[in-house]
CSV table of C-alpha atoms in Angstrom, one decimal:
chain,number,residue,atom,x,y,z
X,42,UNK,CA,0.0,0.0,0.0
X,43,UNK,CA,1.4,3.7,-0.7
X,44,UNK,CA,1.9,5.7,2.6
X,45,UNK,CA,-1.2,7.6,2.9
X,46,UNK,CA,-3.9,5.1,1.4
X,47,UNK,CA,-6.2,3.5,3.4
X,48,UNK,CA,-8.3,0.2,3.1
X,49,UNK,CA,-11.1,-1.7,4.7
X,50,UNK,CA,-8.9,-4.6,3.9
X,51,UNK,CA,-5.8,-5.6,6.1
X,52,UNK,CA,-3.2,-8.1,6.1
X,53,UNK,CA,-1.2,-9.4,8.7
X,54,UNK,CA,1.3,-12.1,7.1
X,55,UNK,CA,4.0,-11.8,9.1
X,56,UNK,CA,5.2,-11.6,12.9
X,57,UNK,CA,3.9,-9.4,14.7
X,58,UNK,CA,5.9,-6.6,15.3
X,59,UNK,CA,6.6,-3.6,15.2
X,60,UNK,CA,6.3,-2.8,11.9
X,61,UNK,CA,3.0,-4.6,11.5
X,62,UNK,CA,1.8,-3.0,14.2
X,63,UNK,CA,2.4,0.2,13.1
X,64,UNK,CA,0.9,-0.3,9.5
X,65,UNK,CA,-2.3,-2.2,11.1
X,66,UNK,CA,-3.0,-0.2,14.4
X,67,UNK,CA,-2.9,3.5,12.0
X,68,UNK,CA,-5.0,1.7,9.0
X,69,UNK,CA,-7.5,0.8,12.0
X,70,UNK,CA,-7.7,4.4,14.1
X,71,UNK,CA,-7.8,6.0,10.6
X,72,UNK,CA,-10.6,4.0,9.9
X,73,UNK,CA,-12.5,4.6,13.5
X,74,UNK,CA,-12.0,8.4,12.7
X,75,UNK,CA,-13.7,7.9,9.0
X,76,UNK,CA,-17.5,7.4,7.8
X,77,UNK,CA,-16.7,4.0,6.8
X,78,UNK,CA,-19.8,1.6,7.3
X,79,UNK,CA,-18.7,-1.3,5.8
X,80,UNK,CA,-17.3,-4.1,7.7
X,81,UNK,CA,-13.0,-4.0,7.9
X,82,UNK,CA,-11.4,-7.0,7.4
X,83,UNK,CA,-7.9,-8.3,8.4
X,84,UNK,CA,-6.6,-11.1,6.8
X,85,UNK,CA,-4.2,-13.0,9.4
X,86,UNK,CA,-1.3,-15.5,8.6
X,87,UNK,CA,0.6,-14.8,11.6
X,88,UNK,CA,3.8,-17.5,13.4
X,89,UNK,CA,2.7,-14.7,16.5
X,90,UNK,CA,5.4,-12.0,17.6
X,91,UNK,CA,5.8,-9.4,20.0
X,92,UNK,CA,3.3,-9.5,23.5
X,93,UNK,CA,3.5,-5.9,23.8
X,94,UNK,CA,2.7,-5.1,19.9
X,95,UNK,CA,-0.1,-8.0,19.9
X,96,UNK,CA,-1.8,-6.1,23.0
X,97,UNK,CA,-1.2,-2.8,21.0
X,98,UNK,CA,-3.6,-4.6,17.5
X,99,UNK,CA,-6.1,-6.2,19.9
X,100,UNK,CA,-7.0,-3.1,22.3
X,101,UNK,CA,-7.3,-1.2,18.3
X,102,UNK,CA,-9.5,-3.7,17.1
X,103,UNK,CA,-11.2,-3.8,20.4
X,104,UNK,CA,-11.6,0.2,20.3
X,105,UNK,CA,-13.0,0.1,16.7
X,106,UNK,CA,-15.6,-3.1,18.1
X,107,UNK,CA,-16.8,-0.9,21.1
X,108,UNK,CA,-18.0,1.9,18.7
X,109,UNK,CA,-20.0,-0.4,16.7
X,110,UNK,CA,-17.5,-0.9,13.3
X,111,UNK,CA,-17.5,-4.4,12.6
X,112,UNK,CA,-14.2,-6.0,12.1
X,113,UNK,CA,-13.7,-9.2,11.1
X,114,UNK,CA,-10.7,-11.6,10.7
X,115,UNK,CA,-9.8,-14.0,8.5
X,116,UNK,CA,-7.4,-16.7,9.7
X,117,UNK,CA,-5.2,-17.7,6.5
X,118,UNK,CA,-2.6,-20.4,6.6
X,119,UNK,CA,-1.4,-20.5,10.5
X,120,UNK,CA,-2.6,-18.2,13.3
X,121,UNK,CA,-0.7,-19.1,15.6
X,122,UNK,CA,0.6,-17.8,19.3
X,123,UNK,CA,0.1,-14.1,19.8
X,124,UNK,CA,-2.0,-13.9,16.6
X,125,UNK,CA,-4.5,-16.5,18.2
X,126,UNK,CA,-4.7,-13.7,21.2
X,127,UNK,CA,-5.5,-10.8,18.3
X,128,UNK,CA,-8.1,-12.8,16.7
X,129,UNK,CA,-10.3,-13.0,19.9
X,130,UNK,CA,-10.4,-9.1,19.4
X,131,UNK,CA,-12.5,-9.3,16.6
X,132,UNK,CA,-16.6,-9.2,15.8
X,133,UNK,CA,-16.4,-12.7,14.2
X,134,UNK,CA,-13.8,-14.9,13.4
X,135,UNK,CA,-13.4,-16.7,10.2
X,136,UNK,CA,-10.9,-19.9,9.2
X,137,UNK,CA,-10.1,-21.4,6.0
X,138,UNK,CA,-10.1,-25.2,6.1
X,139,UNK,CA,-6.7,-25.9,6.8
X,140,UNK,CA,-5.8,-23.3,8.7
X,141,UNK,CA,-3.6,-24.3,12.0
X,142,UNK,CA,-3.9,-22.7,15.4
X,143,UNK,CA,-1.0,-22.5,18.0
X,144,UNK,CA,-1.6,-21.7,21.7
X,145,UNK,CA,1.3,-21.8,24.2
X,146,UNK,CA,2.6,-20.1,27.5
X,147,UNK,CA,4.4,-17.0,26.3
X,148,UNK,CA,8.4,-17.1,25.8
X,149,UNK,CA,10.7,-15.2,26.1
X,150,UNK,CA,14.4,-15.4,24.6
X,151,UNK,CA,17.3,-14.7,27.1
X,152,UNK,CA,21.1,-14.5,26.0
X,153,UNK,CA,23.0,-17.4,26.2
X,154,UNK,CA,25.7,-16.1,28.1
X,155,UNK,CA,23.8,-13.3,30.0
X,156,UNK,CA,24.3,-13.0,34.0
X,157,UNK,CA,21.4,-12.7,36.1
X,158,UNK,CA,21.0,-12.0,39.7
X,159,UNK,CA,18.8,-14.2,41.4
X,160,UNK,CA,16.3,-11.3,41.9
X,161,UNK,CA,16.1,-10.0,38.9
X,162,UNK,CA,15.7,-13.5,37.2
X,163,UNK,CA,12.1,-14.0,40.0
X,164,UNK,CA,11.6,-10.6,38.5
X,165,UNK,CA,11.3,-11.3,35.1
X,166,UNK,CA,9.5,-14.5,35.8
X,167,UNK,CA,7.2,-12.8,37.6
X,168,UNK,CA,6.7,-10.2,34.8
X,169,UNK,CA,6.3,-13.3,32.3
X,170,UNK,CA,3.7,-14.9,34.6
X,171,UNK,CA,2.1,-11.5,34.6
X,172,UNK,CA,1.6,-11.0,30.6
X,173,UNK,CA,1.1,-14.7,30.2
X,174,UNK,CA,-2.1,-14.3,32.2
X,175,UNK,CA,-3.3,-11.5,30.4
X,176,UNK,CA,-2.3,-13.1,27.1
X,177,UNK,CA,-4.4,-16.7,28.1
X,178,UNK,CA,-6.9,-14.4,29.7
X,179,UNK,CA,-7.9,-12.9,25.7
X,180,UNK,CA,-8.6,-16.3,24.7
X,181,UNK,CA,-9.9,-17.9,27.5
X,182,UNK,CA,-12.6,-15.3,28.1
X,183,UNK,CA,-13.4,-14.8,24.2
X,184,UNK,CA,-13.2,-18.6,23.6
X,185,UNK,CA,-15.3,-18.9,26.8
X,186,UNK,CA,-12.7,-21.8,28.5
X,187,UNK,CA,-11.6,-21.6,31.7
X,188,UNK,CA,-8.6,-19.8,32.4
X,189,UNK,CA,-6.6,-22.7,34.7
X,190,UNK,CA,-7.9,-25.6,31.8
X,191,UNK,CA,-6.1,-23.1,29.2
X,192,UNK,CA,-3.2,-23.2,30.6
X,193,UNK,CA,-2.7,-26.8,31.9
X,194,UNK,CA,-3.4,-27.6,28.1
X,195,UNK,CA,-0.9,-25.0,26.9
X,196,UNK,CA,1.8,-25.8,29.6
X,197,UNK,CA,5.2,-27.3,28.7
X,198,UNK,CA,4.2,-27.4,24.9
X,199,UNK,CA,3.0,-26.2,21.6
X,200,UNK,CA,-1.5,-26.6,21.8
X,201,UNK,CA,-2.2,-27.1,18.1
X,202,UNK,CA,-5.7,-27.2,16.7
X,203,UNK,CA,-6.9,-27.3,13.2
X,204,UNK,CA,-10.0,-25.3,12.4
X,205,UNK,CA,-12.7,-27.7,13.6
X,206,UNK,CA,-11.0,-28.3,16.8
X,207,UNK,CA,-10.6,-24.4,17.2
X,208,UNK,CA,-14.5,-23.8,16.5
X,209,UNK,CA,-15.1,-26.5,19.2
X,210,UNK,CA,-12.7,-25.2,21.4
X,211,UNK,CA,-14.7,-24.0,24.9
X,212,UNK,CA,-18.3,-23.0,24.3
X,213,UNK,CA,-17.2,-20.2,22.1
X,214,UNK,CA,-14.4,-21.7,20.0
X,215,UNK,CA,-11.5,-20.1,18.8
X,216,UNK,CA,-13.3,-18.9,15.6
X,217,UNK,CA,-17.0,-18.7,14.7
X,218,UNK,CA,-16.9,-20.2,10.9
X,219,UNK,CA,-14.9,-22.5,8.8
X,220,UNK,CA,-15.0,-21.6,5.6
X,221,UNK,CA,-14.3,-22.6,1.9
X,222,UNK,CA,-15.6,-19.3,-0.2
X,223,UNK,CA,-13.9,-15.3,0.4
X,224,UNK,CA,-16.9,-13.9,2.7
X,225,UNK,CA,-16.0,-10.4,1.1
């Protein structure tokens, strides 16, 4: 897209990170500031990314949701980790056949040969316990699963669902509709 256009179409095909979030979170305030009545759409092939960008995309699509535009996403390919959390934010959530879904605790990458004190290491932990919550919270409330289940079923490994297991997932499932024909 040229700097400057806007669309009621986004993609997200990439980690999310900063860059995406940039591109995505302006195209969406731009878009809760416009006339536009038409539902947006976000088209989401994601491996998952950044906590802090993810929060950034879901509290946008959130903002847009709570003054009544409708955005919709469209899971393409994998949604997986952080990207899962994103797509609770939506109005409805839509899957291709074959896309695959990735839950799991978050992670964080720590240097190989960094020192830490023994404080600062129940520091961080505690601060990864913290955003995990938050993180599993997103899903578990939109999904409508309790919070503990989640994360017994996400702990120590990758939770991967295809999209019939993700519609059945918890009362709400991770997505609303499977399906096989573009629903724009």
């Amino acid at each position: 897209r040229t700097p400057g256009t806007y669309s009621k179409y986004n993609s997200i095909d990439d980690k999310i990170d900063d860059s995406s979030y940039h591109i995505i979170t302006l195209n969406l305030l731009y878009m809760a500031s416009s006339s536009i009545s038409s539902p947006i759409w976000i088209v989401l092939n994601s491996p998952g990314g950044d906590v802090a960008q993810g929060f950034g995309m879901y509290d946008a699509i959130r903002m847009l949701v709570s003054k009544g535009k409708t955005v919709n996403i469209l899971g393409m390919g994998h949604v997986a980790s952080m990207a899962t959390a994103v797509m609770q934010a939506a109005t409805r959530r839509f899957s291709t056949p074959h896309t695959q879904f990735l839950i799991h605790q978050v992670r964080q990458g720590i240097g190989f040969f960094e020192m830490e004190e023994v404080n600062a290491g129940r520091e961080r932990v505690e601060e990864m316990e913290r955003l995990n919550n938050i993180v599993m919270g997103m899903i578990a409330d939109r999904a409508g699963i309790n919070l503990a289940e989640l994360k017994e079923l996400s702990k120590k490994k990758d939770f991967w669902l295809d999209p019939v297991k993700a519609k059945d997932f918890g009362k709400n499932g991770l997505v609303d509709e499977v399906i096989t024909e573009l629903p724009f």
